[in-house]
Amino acid sequence: MPVTEFSRLTLKSGLNEDQKLFAKRGLSRAKKLMEDFTGYNFHIFQEIEDVDHTYIVGKWASVEQHMNAWIPSEANQGLLKDLGPFIDLDYLFHIDVSFGSIPPSEESPIFSVGRHVMESEKRPDFETTFKNRRSGLEVHAPGSINGGWRIEKEPGREEFVLFTPWRDVDQHMALAKTKEFEDMSRSAIIFCSMLPKYAM
């Protein structure tokens, strides 16, 4: 089953500008190697709130292709060796959704990532609320929203990851005042990041 990787990397503290540039070039090389390996597009994004946070979002044929074929591969191990002194991996997990419906665009140069965490028994209520409120949320966004459930999860917990495109930060912040957002927030703990879109 195709899945979407969602991972966050952080530049180590104390790096000079040459080292940061080396890390950025390394990530660009990683993007190309993963695309060659999978045949799918990958995206590298930088967070607005903390520019030292970089995100990788891309499609894999399956979790097994990513974890059992790519991770131990010679190409990936070489990347880890080169980038290890400059970048920390904060987290990596997979989502049962295709990211392709939210490509970079001039109309929506940034997007938010809403991580809706809930107890497992609340998942049906959240799914119903999201289904009923999705169109209302999309009225406030300049494009289609898309999301899916985290595959690797803690026992008794569920996480729904929602990608929403925006023209700017102010437009995103206005969402928090809507009834649709209020209804969804009742059934989950929400963590959001704003990511500017750029492809290396």
mmCIF file of C-alpha atoms in Angstrom:
data_model
loop_
_atom_site.group_PDB
_atom_site.id
_atom_site.type_symbol
_atom_site.label_atom_id
_atom_site.label_comp_id
_atom_site.label_asym_id
_atom_site.label_seq_id
_atom_site.Cartn_x
_atom_site.Cartn_y
_atom_site.Cartn_z
ATOM 1 C CA MET A 1 0.000 0.000 0.000
ATOM 2 C CA PRO A 2 1.473 3.405 -0.962
ATOM 3 C CA VAL A 3 2.188 5.621 2.026
ATOM 4 C CA THR A 4 3.470 9.132 2.663
ATOM 5 C CA GLU A 5 6.598 9.697 4.723
ATOM 6 C CA PHE A 6 6.490 12.623 7.130
ATOM 7 C CA SER A 7 9.769 13.308 8.913
ATOM 8 C CA ARG A 8 11.397 16.258 10.635
ATOM 9 C CA LEU A 9 15.106 17.029 10.724
ATOM 10 C CA THR A 10 16.819 19.718 12.812
ATOM 11 C CA LEU A 11 20.124 21.418 12.088
ATOM 12 C CA LYS A 12 22.545 20.892 14.950
ATOM 13 C CA SER A 13 23.353 23.995 16.970
ATOM 14 C CA GLY A 14 26.587 25.879 16.390
ATOM 15 C CA LEU A 15 26.908 25.225 12.674
ATOM 16 C CA ASN A 16 28.578 27.880 10.550
ATOM 17 C CA GLU A 17 27.145 29.060 7.225
ATOM 18 C CA ASP A 18 29.354 26.710 5.180
ATOM 19 C CA GLN A 19 28.173 23.737 7.221
ATOM 20 C CA LYS A 20 24.527 24.779 6.819
ATOM 21 C CA LEU A 21 25.041 25.051 3.066
ATOM 22 C CA PHE A 22 26.639 21.597 3.023
ATOM 23 C CA ALA A 23 23.628 20.195 4.892
ATOM 24 C CA LYS A 24 21.198 21.839 2.469
ATOM 25 C CA ARG A 25 23.063 20.403 -0.505
ATOM 26 C CA GLY A 26 23.046 17.011 1.189
ATOM 27 C CA LEU A 27 19.277 17.169 1.585
ATOM 28 C CA SER A 28 18.945 18.096 -2.074
ATOM 29 C CA ARG A 29 21.001 15.032 -2.955
ATOM 30 C CA ALA A 30 18.851 12.897 -0.629
ATOM 31 C CA LYS A 31 15.712 14.110 -2.406
ATOM 32 C CA LYS A 32 17.125 13.106 -5.796
ATOM 33 C CA LEU A 33 18.277 9.700 -4.570
ATOM 34 C CA MET A 34 14.895 8.916 -2.976
ATOM 35 C CA GLU A 35 13.078 9.963 -6.143
ATOM 36 C CA ASP A 36 15.355 7.756 -8.247
ATOM 37 C CA PHE A 37 14.819 4.860 -5.838
ATOM 38 C CA THR A 38 11.023 5.104 -5.681
ATOM 39 C CA GLY A 39 10.028 6.756 -8.945
ATOM 40 C CA TYR A 40 7.919 9.231 -6.936
ATOM 41 C CA ASN A 41 8.310 12.939 -6.159
ATOM 42 C CA PHE A 42 9.675 14.065 -2.799
ATOM 43 C CA HIS A 43 9.453 17.500 -1.190
ATOM 44 C CA ILE A 44 11.795 19.273 1.221
ATOM 45 C CA PHE A 45 10.207 22.043 3.313
ATOM 46 C CA GLN A 46 11.459 24.524 5.898
ATOM 47 C CA GLU A 47 9.371 25.537 8.896
ATOM 48 C CA ILE A 48 8.397 29.174 9.337
ATOM 49 C CA GLU A 49 8.432 29.152 13.149
ATOM 50 C CA ASP A 50 11.885 27.557 13.363
ATOM 51 C CA VAL A 51 14.038 27.701 10.221
ATOM 52 C CA ASP A 52 16.339 25.004 11.636
ATOM 53 C CA HIS A 53 13.484 22.493 11.184
ATOM 54 C CA THR A 54 13.328 20.788 7.792
ATOM 55 C CA TYR A 55 10.637 18.348 6.719
ATOM 56 C CA ILE A 56 10.718 15.521 4.196
ATOM 57 C CA VAL A 57 7.404 14.540 2.628
ATOM 58 C CA GLY A 58 7.317 11.874 -0.048
ATOM 59 C CA LYS A 59 5.639 8.762 -1.363
ATOM 60 C CA TRP A 60 6.796 5.187 -0.856
ATOM 61 C CA ALA A 61 5.249 2.079 -2.400
ATOM 62 C CA SER A 62 4.952 0.688 1.144
ATOM 63 C CA VAL A 63 6.383 1.031 4.622
ATOM 64 C CA GLU A 64 8.485 -2.042 3.849
ATOM 65 C CA GLN A 65 10.050 -0.409 0.776
ATOM 66 C CA HIS A 66 11.096 2.555 2.881
ATOM 67 C CA MET A 67 12.248 0.815 6.046
ATOM 68 C CA ASN A 68 13.553 -2.512 4.739
ATOM 69 C CA ALA A 69 14.862 -1.575 1.285
ATOM 70 C CA TRP A 70 15.817 2.119 1.369
ATOM 71 C CA ILE A 71 17.011 2.615 4.961
ATOM 72 C CA PRO A 72 19.722 -0.095 4.861
ATOM 73 C CA SER A 73 20.699 0.686 1.258
ATOM 74 C CA GLU A 74 24.217 1.821 0.417
ATOM 75 C CA ALA A 75 22.898 5.140 -0.909
ATOM 76 C CA ASN A 76 21.015 5.985 2.270
ATOM 77 C CA GLN A 77 23.791 4.846 4.584
ATOM 78 C CA GLY A 78 26.163 7.137 2.701
ATOM 79 C CA LEU A 79 23.761 10.050 3.204
ATOM 80 C CA LEU A 80 23.474 9.310 6.917
ATOM 81 C CA LYS A 81 27.245 9.267 7.254
ATOM 82 C CA ASP A 82 27.617 12.592 5.431
ATOM 83 C CA LEU A 83 24.724 14.410 7.106
ATOM 84 C CA GLY A 84 24.907 12.871 10.581
ATOM 85 C CA PRO A 85 27.354 15.478 11.956
ATOM 86 C CA PHE A 86 25.026 18.321 10.875
ATOM 87 C CA ILE A 87 21.426 17.118 11.202
ATOM 88 C CA ASP A 88 19.372 15.293 13.850
ATOM 89 C CA LEU A 89 16.304 13.188 12.966
ATOM 90 C CA ASP A 90 13.495 14.265 15.309
ATOM 91 C CA TYR A 91 10.864 11.844 14.059
ATOM 92 C CA LEU A 92 9.817 9.799 11.057
ATOM 93 C CA PHE A 93 6.484 8.113 10.457
ATOM 94 C CA HIS A 94 4.114 7.193 7.657
ATOM 95 C CA ILE A 95 0.599 8.353 6.793
ATOM 96 C CA ASP A 96 -2.028 6.482 4.791
ATOM 97 C CA VAL A 97 -2.528 9.327 2.315
ATOM 98 C CA SER A 98 -1.089 10.566 -0.966
ATOM 99 C CA PHE A 99 0.625 13.926 -0.620
ATOM 100 C CA GLY A 100 0.334 14.624 -4.347
ATOM 101 C CA SER A 101 -2.920 16.537 -3.960
ATOM 102 C CA ILE A 102 -1.088 19.446 -2.292
ATOM 103 C CA PRO A 103 1.762 20.373 -4.623
ATOM 104 C CA PRO A 104 3.674 23.654 -4.271
ATOM 105 C CA SER A 105 1.912 26.506 -6.036
ATOM 106 C CA GLU A 106 1.978 30.269 -6.336
ATOM 107 C CA GLU A 107 -1.564 30.451 -4.955
ATOM 108 C CA SER A 108 -0.621 28.611 -1.761
ATOM 109 C CA PRO A 109 3.077 29.206 -1.032
ATOM 110 C CA ILE A 110 2.765 27.820 2.509
ATOM 111 C CA PHE A 111 0.767 25.100 4.219
ATOM 112 C CA SER A 112 -0.031 24.016 7.725
ATOM 113 C CA VAL A 113 0.342 20.570 9.221
ATOM 114 C CA GLY A 114 -2.310 19.800 11.802
ATOM 115 C CA ARG A 115 -1.499 16.767 13.943
ATOM 116 C CA HIS A 116 -4.771 15.720 15.579
ATOM 117 C CA VAL A 117 -3.999 13.274 18.404
ATOM 118 C CA MET A 118 -6.776 11.420 20.193
ATOM 119 C CA GLU A 119 -7.654 8.309 22.173
ATOM 120 C CA SER A 120 -8.511 5.390 19.895
ATOM 121 C CA GLU A 121 -12.169 5.322 20.907
ATOM 122 C CA LYS A 122 -12.582 8.918 19.717
ATOM 123 C CA ARG A 123 -11.512 8.126 16.151
ATOM 124 C CA PRO A 124 -15.050 7.406 14.819
ATOM 125 C CA ASP A 125 -16.334 10.723 16.229
ATOM 126 C CA PHE A 126 -13.387 12.586 14.708
ATOM 127 C CA GLU A 127 -13.899 10.927 11.309
ATOM 128 C CA THR A 128 -17.579 11.926 11.339
ATOM 129 C CA THR A 129 -16.758 15.495 12.342
ATOM 130 C CA PHE A 130 -14.048 15.808 9.681
ATOM 131 C CA LYS A 131 -16.350 14.433 6.982
ATOM 132 C CA ASN A 132 -19.103 16.865 7.938
ATOM 133 C CA ARG A 133 -16.814 19.886 8.304
ATOM 134 C CA ARG A 134 -14.322 19.319 5.491
ATOM 135 C CA SER A 135 -16.118 21.453 2.926
ATOM 136 C CA GLY A 136 -16.421 24.251 5.474
ATOM 137 C CA LEU A 137 -12.676 24.120 6.121
ATOM 138 C CA GLU A 138 -11.889 24.175 2.401
ATOM 139 C CA VAL A 139 -13.909 27.377 2.022
ATOM 140 C CA HIS A 140 -11.202 29.114 4.073
ATOM 141 C CA ALA A 141 -8.232 27.589 2.196
ATOM 142 C CA PRO A 142 -7.023 28.445 -1.342
ATOM 143 C CA GLY A 143 -6.943 24.788 -2.348
ATOM 144 C CA SER A 144 -7.977 21.264 -1.398
ATOM 145 C CA ILE A 145 -7.020 19.949 2.008
ATOM 146 C CA ASN A 146 -5.817 16.393 2.483
ATOM 147 C CA GLY A 147 -5.023 14.173 5.420
ATOM 148 C CA GLY A 148 -4.622 10.640 6.645
ATOM 149 C CA TRP A 149 -4.028 8.451 9.659
ATOM 150 C CA ARG A 150 -0.595 7.792 11.100
ATOM 151 C CA ILE A 151 0.408 4.173 10.565
ATOM 152 C CA GLU A 152 2.973 3.795 13.358
ATOM 153 C CA LYS A 153 1.166 4.808 16.540
ATOM 154 C CA GLU A 154 1.130 4.399 20.288
ATOM 155 C CA PRO A 155 -1.216 1.800 21.809
ATOM 156 C CA GLY A 156 -4.609 3.327 22.480
ATOM 157 C CA ARG A 157 -3.815 6.496 20.523
ATOM 158 C CA GLU A 158 -4.634 7.676 17.014
ATOM 159 C CA GLU A 159 -3.199 10.570 15.035
ATOM 160 C CA PHE A 160 -4.749 12.240 12.007
ATOM 161 C CA VAL A 161 -2.348 14.452 10.030
ATOM 162 C CA LEU A 162 -3.992 17.224 8.007
ATOM 163 C CA PHE A 163 -2.207 19.214 5.271
ATOM 164 C CA THR A 164 -3.853 22.545 4.395
ATOM 165 C CA PRO A 165 -2.545 25.065 1.832
ATOM 166 C CA TRP A 166 -2.579 28.814 2.614
ATOM 167 C CA ARG A 167 -1.753 32.094 0.918
ATOM 168 C CA ASP A 168 -0.125 33.469 4.079
ATOM 169 C CA VAL A 169 0.090 33.023 7.849
ATOM 170 C CA ASP A 170 -2.746 35.488 8.556
ATOM 171 C CA GLN A 171 -5.148 33.470 6.441
ATOM 172 C CA HIS A 172 -4.247 30.352 8.389
ATOM 173 C CA MET A 173 -4.682 32.048 11.772
ATOM 174 C CA ALA A 174 -8.179 33.158 10.762
ATOM 175 C CA LEU A 175 -9.164 29.474 10.556
ATOM 176 C CA ALA A 176 -8.899 29.132 14.338
ATOM 177 C CA LYS A 177 -11.922 31.438 14.675
ATOM 178 C CA THR A 178 -14.206 29.260 12.561
ATOM 179 C CA LYS A 179 -16.861 26.847 13.804
ATOM 180 C CA GLU A 180 -15.361 24.025 11.728
ATOM 181 C CA PHE A 181 -12.020 24.309 13.507
ATOM 182 C CA GLU A 182 -13.689 24.594 16.906
ATOM 183 C CA ASP A 183 -15.713 21.428 16.305
ATOM 184 C CA MET A 184 -12.651 19.440 15.226
ATOM 185 C CA SER A 185 -10.569 20.679 18.158
ATOM 186 C CA ARG A 186 -13.097 19.303 20.648
ATOM 187 C CA SER A 187 -12.250 15.738 19.630
ATOM 188 C CA ALA A 188 -8.448 15.983 19.450
ATOM 189 C CA ILE A 189 -5.281 17.574 20.754
ATOM 190 C CA ILE A 190 -3.903 19.651 17.865
ATOM 191 C CA PHE A 191 -0.272 20.408 17.053
ATOM 192 C CA CYS A 192 0.358 22.701 14.071
ATOM 193 C CA SER A 193 3.395 23.740 12.101
ATOM 194 C CA MET A 194 3.540 26.222 9.256
ATOM 195 C CA LEU A 195 5.802 25.172 6.423
ATOM 196 C CA PRO A 196 6.843 27.342 3.514
ATOM 197 C CA LYS A 197 6.882 25.374 0.293
ATOM 198 C CA TYR A 198 10.127 25.002 -1.521
ATOM 199 C CA ALA A 199 11.492 22.076 -3.474
ATOM 200 C CA MET A 200 15.218 21.452 -3.520
#
